[in-house]
CSV table of C-alpha atoms and ligand atoms in Angstrom, one decimal:
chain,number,residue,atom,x,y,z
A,44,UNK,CA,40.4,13.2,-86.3
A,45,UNK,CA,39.6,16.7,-85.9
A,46,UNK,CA,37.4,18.5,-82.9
A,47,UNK,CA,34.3,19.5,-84.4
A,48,UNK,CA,33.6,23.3,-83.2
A,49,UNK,CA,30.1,23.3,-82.4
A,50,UNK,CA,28.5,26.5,-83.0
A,51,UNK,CA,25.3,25.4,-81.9
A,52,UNK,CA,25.7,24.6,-78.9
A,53,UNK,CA,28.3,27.8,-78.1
A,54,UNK,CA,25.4,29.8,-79.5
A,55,UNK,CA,23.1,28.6,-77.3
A,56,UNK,CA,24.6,29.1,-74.5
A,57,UNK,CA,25.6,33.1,-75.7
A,58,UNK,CA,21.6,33.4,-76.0
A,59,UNK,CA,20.9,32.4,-72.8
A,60,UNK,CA,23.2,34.8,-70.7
A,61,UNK,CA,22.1,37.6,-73.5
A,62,UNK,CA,18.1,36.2,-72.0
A,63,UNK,CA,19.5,37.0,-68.3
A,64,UNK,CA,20.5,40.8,-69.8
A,65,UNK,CA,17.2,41.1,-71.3
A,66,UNK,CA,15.2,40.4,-68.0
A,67,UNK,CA,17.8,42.7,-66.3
A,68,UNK,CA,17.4,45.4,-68.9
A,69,UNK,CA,13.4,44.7,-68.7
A,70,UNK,CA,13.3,45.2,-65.0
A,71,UNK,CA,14.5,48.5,-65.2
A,72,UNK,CA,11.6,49.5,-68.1
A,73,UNK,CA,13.9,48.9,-71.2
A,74,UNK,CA,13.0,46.6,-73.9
A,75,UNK,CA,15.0,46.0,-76.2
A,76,UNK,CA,14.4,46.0,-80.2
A,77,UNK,CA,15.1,45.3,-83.2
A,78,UNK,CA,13.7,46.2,-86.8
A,79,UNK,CA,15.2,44.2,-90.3
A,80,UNK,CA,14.3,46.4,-93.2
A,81,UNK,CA,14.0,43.5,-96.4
A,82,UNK,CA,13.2,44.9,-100.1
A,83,UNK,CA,11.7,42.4,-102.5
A,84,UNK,CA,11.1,38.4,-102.0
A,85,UNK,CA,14.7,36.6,-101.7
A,86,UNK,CA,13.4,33.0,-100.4
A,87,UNK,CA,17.0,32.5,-98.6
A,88,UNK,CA,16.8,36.4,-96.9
A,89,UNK,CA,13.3,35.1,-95.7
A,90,UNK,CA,14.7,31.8,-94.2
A,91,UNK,CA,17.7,34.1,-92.6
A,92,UNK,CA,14.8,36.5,-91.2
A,93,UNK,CA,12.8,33.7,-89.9
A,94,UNK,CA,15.6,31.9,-88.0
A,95,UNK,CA,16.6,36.1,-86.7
A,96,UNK,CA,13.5,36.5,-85.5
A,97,UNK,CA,13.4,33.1,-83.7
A,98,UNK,CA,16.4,34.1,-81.9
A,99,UNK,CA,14.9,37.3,-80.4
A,100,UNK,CA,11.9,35.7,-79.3
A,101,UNK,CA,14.4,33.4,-77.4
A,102,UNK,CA,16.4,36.1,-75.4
A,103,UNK,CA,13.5,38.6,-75.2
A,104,UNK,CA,14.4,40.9,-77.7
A,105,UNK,CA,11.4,42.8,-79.4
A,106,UNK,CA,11.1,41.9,-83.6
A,107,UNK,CA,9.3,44.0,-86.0
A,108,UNK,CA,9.9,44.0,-90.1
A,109,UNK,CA,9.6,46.4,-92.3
A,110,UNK,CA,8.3,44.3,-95.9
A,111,UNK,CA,9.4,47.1,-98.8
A,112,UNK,CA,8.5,45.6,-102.5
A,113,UNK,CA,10.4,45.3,-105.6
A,114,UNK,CA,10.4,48.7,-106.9
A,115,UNK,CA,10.6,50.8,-104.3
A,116,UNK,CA,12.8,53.2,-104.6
A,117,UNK,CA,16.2,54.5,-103.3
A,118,UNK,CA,14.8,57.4,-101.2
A,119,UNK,CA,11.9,55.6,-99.9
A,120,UNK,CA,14.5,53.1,-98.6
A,121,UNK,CA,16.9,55.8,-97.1
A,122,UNK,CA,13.3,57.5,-95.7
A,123,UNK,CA,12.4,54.6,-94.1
A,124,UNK,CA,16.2,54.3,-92.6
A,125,UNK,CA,15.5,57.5,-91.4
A,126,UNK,CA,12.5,57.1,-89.5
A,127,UNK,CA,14.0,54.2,-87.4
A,128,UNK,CA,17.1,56.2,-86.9
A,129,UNK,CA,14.3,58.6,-84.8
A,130,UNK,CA,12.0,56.3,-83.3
A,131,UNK,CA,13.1,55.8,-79.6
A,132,UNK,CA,11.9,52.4,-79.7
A,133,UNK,CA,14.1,50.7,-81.9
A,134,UNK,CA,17.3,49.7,-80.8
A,135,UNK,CA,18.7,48.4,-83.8
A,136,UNK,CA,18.7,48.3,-87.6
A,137,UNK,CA,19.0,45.5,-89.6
A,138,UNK,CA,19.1,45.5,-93.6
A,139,UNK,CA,18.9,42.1,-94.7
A,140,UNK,CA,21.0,41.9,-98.0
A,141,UNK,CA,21.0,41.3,-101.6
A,142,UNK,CA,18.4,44.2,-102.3
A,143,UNK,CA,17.5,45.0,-105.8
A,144,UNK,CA,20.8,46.0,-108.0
A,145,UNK,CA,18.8,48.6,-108.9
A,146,UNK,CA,19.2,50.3,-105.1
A,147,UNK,CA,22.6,51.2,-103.7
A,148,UNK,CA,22.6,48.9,-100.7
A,149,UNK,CA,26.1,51.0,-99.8
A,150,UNK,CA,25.2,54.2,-99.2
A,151,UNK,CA,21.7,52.4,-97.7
A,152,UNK,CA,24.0,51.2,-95.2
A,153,UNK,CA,25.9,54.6,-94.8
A,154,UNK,CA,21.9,55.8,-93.8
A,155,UNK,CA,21.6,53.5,-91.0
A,156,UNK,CA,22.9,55.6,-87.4
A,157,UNK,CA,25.6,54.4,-86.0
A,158,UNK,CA,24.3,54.1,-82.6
A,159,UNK,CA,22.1,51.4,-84.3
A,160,UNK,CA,24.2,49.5,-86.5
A,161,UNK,CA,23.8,46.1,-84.9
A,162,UNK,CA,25.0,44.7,-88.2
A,163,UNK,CA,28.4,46.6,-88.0
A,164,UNK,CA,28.1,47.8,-91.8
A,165,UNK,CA,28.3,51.3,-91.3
A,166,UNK,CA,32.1,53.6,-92.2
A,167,UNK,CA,32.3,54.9,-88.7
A,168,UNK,CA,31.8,50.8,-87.4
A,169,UNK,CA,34.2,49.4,-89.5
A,170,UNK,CA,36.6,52.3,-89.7
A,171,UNK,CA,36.4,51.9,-85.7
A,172,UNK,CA,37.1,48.0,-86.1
A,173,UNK,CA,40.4,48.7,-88.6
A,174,UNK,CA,41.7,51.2,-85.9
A,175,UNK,CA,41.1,49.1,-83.2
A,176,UNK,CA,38.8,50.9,-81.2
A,177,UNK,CA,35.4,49.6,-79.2
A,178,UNK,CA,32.5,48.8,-82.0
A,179,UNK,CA,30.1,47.2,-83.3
A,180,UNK,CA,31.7,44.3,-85.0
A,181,UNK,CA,29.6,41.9,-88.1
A,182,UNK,CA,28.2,39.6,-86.8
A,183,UNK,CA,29.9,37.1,-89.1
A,184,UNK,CA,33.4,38.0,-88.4
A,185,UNK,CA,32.5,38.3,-84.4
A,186,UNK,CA,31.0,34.9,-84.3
A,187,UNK,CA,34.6,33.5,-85.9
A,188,UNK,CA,36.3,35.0,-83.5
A,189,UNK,CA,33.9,33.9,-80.5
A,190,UNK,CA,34.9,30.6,-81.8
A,191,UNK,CA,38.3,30.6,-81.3
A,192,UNK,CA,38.5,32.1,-78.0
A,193,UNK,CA,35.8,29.5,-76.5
A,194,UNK,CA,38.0,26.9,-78.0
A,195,UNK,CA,41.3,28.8,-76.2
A,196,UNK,CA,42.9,28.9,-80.1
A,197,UNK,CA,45.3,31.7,-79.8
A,198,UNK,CA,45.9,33.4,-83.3
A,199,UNK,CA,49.2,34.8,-82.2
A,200,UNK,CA,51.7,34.2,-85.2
A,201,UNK,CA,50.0,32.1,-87.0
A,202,UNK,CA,49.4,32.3,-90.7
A,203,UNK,CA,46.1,32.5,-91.3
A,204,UNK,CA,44.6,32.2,-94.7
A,205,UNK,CA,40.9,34.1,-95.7
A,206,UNK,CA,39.2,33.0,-99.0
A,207,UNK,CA,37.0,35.7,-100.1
A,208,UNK,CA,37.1,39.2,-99.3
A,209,UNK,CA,33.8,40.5,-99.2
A,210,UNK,CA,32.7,43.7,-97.2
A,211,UNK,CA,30.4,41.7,-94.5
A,212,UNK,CA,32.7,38.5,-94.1
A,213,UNK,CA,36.1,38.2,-95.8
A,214,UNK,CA,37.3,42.3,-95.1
A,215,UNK,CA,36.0,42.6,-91.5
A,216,UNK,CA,38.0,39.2,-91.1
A,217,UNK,CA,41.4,40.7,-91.9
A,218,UNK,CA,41.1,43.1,-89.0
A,219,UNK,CA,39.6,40.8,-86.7
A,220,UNK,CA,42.5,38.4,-87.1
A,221,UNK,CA,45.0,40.9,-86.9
A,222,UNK,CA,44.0,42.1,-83.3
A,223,UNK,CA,44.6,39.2,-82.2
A,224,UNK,CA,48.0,39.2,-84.0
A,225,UNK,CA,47.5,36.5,-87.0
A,226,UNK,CA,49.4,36.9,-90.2
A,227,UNK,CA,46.8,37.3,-92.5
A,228,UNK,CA,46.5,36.9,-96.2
A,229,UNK,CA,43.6,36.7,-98.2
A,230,UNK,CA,42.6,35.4,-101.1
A,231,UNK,CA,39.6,36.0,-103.8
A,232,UNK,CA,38.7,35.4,-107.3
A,233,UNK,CA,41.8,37.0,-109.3
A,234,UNK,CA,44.1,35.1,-106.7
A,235,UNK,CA,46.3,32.4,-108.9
A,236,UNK,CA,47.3,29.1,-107.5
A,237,UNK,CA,45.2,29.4,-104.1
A,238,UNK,CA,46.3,26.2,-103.4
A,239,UNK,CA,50.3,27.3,-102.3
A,240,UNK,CA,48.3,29.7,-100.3
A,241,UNK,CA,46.0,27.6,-98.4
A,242,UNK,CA,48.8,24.2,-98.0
A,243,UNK,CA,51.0,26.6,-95.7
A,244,UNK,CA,48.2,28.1,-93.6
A,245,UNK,CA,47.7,26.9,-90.0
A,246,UNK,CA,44.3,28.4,-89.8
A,247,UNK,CA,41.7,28.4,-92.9
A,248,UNK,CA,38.5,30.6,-92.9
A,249,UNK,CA,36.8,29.9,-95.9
A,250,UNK,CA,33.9,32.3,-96.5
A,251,UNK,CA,33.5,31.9,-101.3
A,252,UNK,CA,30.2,30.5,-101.8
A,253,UNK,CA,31.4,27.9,-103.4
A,254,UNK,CA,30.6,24.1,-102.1
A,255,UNK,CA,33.7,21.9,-101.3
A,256,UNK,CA,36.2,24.6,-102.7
A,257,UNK,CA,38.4,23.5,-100.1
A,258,UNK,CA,39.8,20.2,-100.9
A,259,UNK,CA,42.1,17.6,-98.9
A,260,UNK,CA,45.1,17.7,-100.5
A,261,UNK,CA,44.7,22.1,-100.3
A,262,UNK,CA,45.5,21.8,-96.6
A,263,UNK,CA,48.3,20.7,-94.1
A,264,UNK,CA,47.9,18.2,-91.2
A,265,UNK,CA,46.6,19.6,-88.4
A,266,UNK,CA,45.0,22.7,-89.9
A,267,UNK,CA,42.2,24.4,-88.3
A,268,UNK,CA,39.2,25.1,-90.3
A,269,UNK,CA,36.3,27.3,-90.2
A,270,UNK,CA,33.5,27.2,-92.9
A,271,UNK,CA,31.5,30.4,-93.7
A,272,UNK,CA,30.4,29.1,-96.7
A,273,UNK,CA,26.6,28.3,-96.6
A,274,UNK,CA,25.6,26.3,-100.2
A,275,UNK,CA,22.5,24.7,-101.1
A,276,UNK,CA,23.1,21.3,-103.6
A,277,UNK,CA,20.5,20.4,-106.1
A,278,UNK,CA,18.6,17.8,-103.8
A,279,UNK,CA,18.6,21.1,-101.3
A,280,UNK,CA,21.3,19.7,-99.0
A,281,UNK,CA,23.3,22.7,-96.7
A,282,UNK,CA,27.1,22.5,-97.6
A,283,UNK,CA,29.6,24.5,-96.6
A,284,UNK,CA,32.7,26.1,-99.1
A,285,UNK,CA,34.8,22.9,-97.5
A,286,UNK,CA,34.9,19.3,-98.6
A,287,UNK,CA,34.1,18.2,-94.9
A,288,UNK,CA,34.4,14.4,-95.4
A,289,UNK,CA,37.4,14.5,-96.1
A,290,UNK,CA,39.6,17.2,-94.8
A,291,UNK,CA,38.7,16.4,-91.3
A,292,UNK,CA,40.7,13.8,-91.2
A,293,UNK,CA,43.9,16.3,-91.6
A,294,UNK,CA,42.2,19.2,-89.5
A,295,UNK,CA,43.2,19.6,-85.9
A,296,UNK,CA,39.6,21.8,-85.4
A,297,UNK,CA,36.6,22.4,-88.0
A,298,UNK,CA,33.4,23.8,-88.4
A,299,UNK,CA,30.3,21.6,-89.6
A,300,UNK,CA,27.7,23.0,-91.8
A,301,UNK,CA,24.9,23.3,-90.4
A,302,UNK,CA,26.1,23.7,-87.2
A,303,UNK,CA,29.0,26.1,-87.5
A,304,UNK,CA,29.5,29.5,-88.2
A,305,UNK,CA,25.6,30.2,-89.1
A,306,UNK,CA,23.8,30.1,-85.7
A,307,UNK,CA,26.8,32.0,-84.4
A,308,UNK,CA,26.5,34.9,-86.6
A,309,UNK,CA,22.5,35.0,-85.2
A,310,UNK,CA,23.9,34.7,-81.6
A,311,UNK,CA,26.4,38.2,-82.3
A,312,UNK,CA,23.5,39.5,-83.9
A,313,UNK,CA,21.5,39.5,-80.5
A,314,UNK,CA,24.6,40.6,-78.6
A,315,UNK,CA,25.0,43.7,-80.6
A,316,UNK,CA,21.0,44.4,-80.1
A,317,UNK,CA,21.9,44.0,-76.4
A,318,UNK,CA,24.7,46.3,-76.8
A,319,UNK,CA,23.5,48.9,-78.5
A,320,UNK,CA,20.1,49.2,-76.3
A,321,UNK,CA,22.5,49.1,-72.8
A,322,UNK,CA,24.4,52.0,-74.9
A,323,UNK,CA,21.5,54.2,-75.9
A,324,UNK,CA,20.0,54.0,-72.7
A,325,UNK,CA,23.1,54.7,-70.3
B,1463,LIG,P1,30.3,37.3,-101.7
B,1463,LIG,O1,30.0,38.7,-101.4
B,1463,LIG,O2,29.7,36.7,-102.9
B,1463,LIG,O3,31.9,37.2,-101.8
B,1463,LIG,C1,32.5,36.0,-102.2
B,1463,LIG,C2,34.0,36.2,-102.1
B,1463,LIG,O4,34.6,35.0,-102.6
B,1463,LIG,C3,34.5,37.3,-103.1
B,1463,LIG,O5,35.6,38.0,-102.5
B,1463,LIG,C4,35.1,36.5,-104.3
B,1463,LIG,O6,36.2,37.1,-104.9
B,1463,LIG,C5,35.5,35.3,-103.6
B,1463,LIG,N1,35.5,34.1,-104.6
B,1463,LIG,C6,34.4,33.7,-105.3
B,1463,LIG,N2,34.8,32.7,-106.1
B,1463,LIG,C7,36.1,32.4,-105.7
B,1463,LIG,C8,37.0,31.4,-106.2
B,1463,LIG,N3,36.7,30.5,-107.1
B,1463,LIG,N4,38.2,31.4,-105.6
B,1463,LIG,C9,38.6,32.4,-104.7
B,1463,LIG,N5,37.8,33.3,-104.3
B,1463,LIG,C10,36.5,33.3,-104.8
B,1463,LIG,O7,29.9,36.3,-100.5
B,1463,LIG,P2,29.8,36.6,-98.9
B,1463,LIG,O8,28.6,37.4,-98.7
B,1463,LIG,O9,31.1,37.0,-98.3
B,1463,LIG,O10,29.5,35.1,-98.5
B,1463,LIG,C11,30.4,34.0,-98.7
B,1463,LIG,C12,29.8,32.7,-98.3
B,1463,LIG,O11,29.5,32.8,-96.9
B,1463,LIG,C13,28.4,32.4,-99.0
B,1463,LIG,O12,28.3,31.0,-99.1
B,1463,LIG,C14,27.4,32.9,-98.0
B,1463,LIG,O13,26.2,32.3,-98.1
B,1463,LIG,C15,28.1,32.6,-96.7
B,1463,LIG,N6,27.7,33.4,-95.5
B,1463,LIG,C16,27.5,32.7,-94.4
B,1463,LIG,C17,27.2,33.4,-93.2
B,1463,LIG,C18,26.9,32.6,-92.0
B,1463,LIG,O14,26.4,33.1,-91.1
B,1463,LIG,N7,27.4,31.4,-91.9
B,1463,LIG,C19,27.1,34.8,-93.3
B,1463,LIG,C20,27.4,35.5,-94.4
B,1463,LIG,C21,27.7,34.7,-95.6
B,1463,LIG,P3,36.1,38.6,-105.7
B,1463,LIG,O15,36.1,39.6,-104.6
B,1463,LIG,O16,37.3,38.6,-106.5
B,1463,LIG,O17,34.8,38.5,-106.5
């Protein structure tokens, strides 16, 4: 039977040293803050901006959201960018995405100051990340790798396998597993045959939005496993992009969902706030 990697409890424990920060940061006169920008009414985005704000509260950090509707448009968005690039106050700058297709959340991104960029979306973060330098890392790909350092899994040579290969998870991932000297590949939508990938890897990080994708007999005993994947079934049941059941009883580690990956991404999100007010105020 596989170990169960328990992000919520690793999590909790990363927000309560980030609260001792906080009260040492606040005893010198800094508070720390942090503004989400969120365009239109995406009812998952407003569950992920609840359970953001619920964090700060919890380590001390200062919250304040900035509601922009449907149509507003692309300049508006980059004005408002701008103006909490300025004010002193904030710390960081969160944009919670999808936005409308309408806006380019890209160069929205681009807008956001890189002393800021708790999220780690910016080109000067994650050209930073791919040459190895000091960053702000996403807060995804940061809480994987928290993972496997609490559990003392050393990447070094092994093969590990990424499904997806999005900008905020599955890209990030490649570099963040290659510092710490994996042999990546990674797979995506016009990959044929995933499964002769996936049967040799020793590690998995499955991050498609797809539930169950991963299947037992797509994995070798005593693979470790890490769920990204966060899927809602008709009866509104969480499910990750693994079949959980059942390929835990080949894994030699693996992430639940809930449980997993999710409260750990919240938990880097708080550390980069942390970081980047200790930064702006040295
Ligand atoms: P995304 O932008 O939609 O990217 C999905 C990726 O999966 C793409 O690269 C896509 O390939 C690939 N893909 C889709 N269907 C596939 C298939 N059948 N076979 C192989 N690859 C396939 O998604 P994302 O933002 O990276 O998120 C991925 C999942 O992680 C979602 O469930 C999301 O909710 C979850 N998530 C969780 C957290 C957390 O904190 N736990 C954070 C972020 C995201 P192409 O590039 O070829 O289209």
């Amino acid at each position: 039977m596989a170990i169960i990697i328990d992000g919520k409890a690793l999590a909790k424990k990363i927000r309560q040293n980030l609260k001792v920060e906080c009260e040492e940061l606040k005893e010198k006169g800094i508070i720390p803050k942090l503004a989400v920008v969120m365009v239109g009414e995406n009812p998952a985005s407003k569950v992920y901006v609840r359970n953001k704000s619920k964090a700060c509260h919890e380590v001390g950090i200062e919250y304040e959201e900035y509601l922009l509707g449907e149509e507003v448009t692309q300049q508006k968005l980059l004005n408002l960018i701008k103006e909490l690039n300025d004010n002193k106050e904030i710390n960081g700058i969160l944009l919670q995405s999808p936005i409308p297709e309408n806006l380019n959340i890209n160069e929205a991104f681009k807008t956001i100051t890189y002393a800021k960029d708790v999220d780690g979306f910016t080109p000067s973060s994650i050209g930073k990340l791919c040459i190895g330098e000091e960053t702000f890392i996403s807060c995804t790909p940061y809480g994987v790798i928290k993972m496997f350092e609490e559990y003392n899994i050393d990447l070094t040579g092994k093969n590990v396998v990424i499904l997806g290969r999005s900008n905020i998870v599955g890209k990030p991932l490649i570099q963040c597993c290659l510092q710490k000297n994996a042999t990546v590949t990674v797979c995506h939508s016009k990959t044929e045959n995933i499964k002769q990938y996936t049967r040799r890897a020793d590690v998995i990080i499955a991050a498609i939005g797809k539930s169950k994708f991963v299947t037992e007999d797509m994995v070798k005993e005593g693979v470790i496993i890490i769920d990204v994947g966060i899927n809602r079934t008709e009866n509104g049941k969480l499910t990750g992009d693994v079949d959980f059941e059942n390929v835990q009883k080949k894994a030699s580690y693996i992430t639940p969902v809930p449980g997993g990956v999710g409260p750990m991404t919240i938990a880097m999100l708080m550390h980069n706030v942390i970081k980047a007010t200790k930064e702006q105020n040295r």
